[in-house]
Amino acid sequence: MSKTAVAINIQIGHTARVLNITTTSGYTHEWSVCVQGSNSRSITEFVEKVVFILHESFKKPRRILKAPPFKISEKGYGGFNLPIEIYFRSGCEETRKTRLEYDLFLQEVSGMPINHCRTERITFFSPLPDFKRKLLSAGGEIIESESGITCSPSSHHPSNSSSRGIRLSTTSSTNYPQAGHCNSSATNNNDNNNNNSGGGVNTNTSNNASSSCCSGSSTTNVGGASSNAQHQQNSSMGKRPRGPSGPGDLPSSKK
């Protein structure tokens, strides 16, 4: 089988800001997280759906978005690790989906707004012809040389014995110094519309097709390193309470 591979970049990012007034439920922050194409390019040609798996204290923590924008917004007080599953229109199980972990960190209540963006390079090994065409149409690039294919693909299909699969690599992780919050009022027809939050968390799915979580200008560092110290400095709220004191349950001092 050919060792041809196609690589394409996507961006995962989030914005967070401190509320002017803490809510009666104790929420101090509002945030949005999104998955989009590099430079806001459309990914719908090759992406079937995006699944955000929120902390278990959220009502309906598994949020399935089948149309852009692939973005959700919430209110709460603590950050957490957010698994994200991306399903592709690949035509075969070996390259149907991938899963990554995203650190949804929040700033101190005295901190500046956050606008964080992470770029993931997704390499599809031996994609089917139709899927290959979709990837190239969306901005993907062909990798044919042995030097460009540096390790074996991984697949979520347990019986995979072919050379097909997916490899993920983080190429940059950037905090933009001037962060704008992703506000929107339009609504789309994704599965999680009209969710009412539980566990003390307010749900507001923002669906403005023109909004972006990754915007601004800053120097980008390769290898997943933050472009400045803001991530570390602002992530004490992101040293996330878990379990019974997760983002949807107020800590004892606020009960």
C-alpha angles and dihedrals in degrees: 000000000000117000091217112140133185122212126198134174127231130178129227116189147153140204125207134180136178114250116243089231125026108240123243087255091057099254112156102175143041122203143177129204126192146175117216144151122278109279088008091294115162116263098182093101092068104017117079099183144336123225121201112198106203128194112291092247090071117090109249092004093185104081115189118198117188099173135039140304091058093202141119133190131205144167124229144116108250138055125229144177108277119202113210124195120199119196119202134207089236103135094227136069096235092067100026100106147003133195130211138175120238124196105224097193125177131208130242114273088255093048132108121259116279126232107174126175130186124190119212122194109210117198118197114200118214095347118193113262096254093048090046089055091051092051093049091047089054093052103276123147131220119243111196106152123094089235090058093055101061103166142015119278121250122223134197089213107098095208096047110139097156130090091254119111147105133269124194126201129174109228099178143001116194139180110204111217094219106051123189121195119239103238122170140158104197120104130210134194101261120143095255098057116133094014112163110215124235136194091051098301125123115223123211116164107205114207112177107145092207096050121102134194092200111064139124135061126279142133110276121217121208123230101045096289118143115249091231141007094267094097093057093038095049100040101083086101083048092059078098126218109228140191114014091002096047125139092285097052121068118234115251092260090062100042 
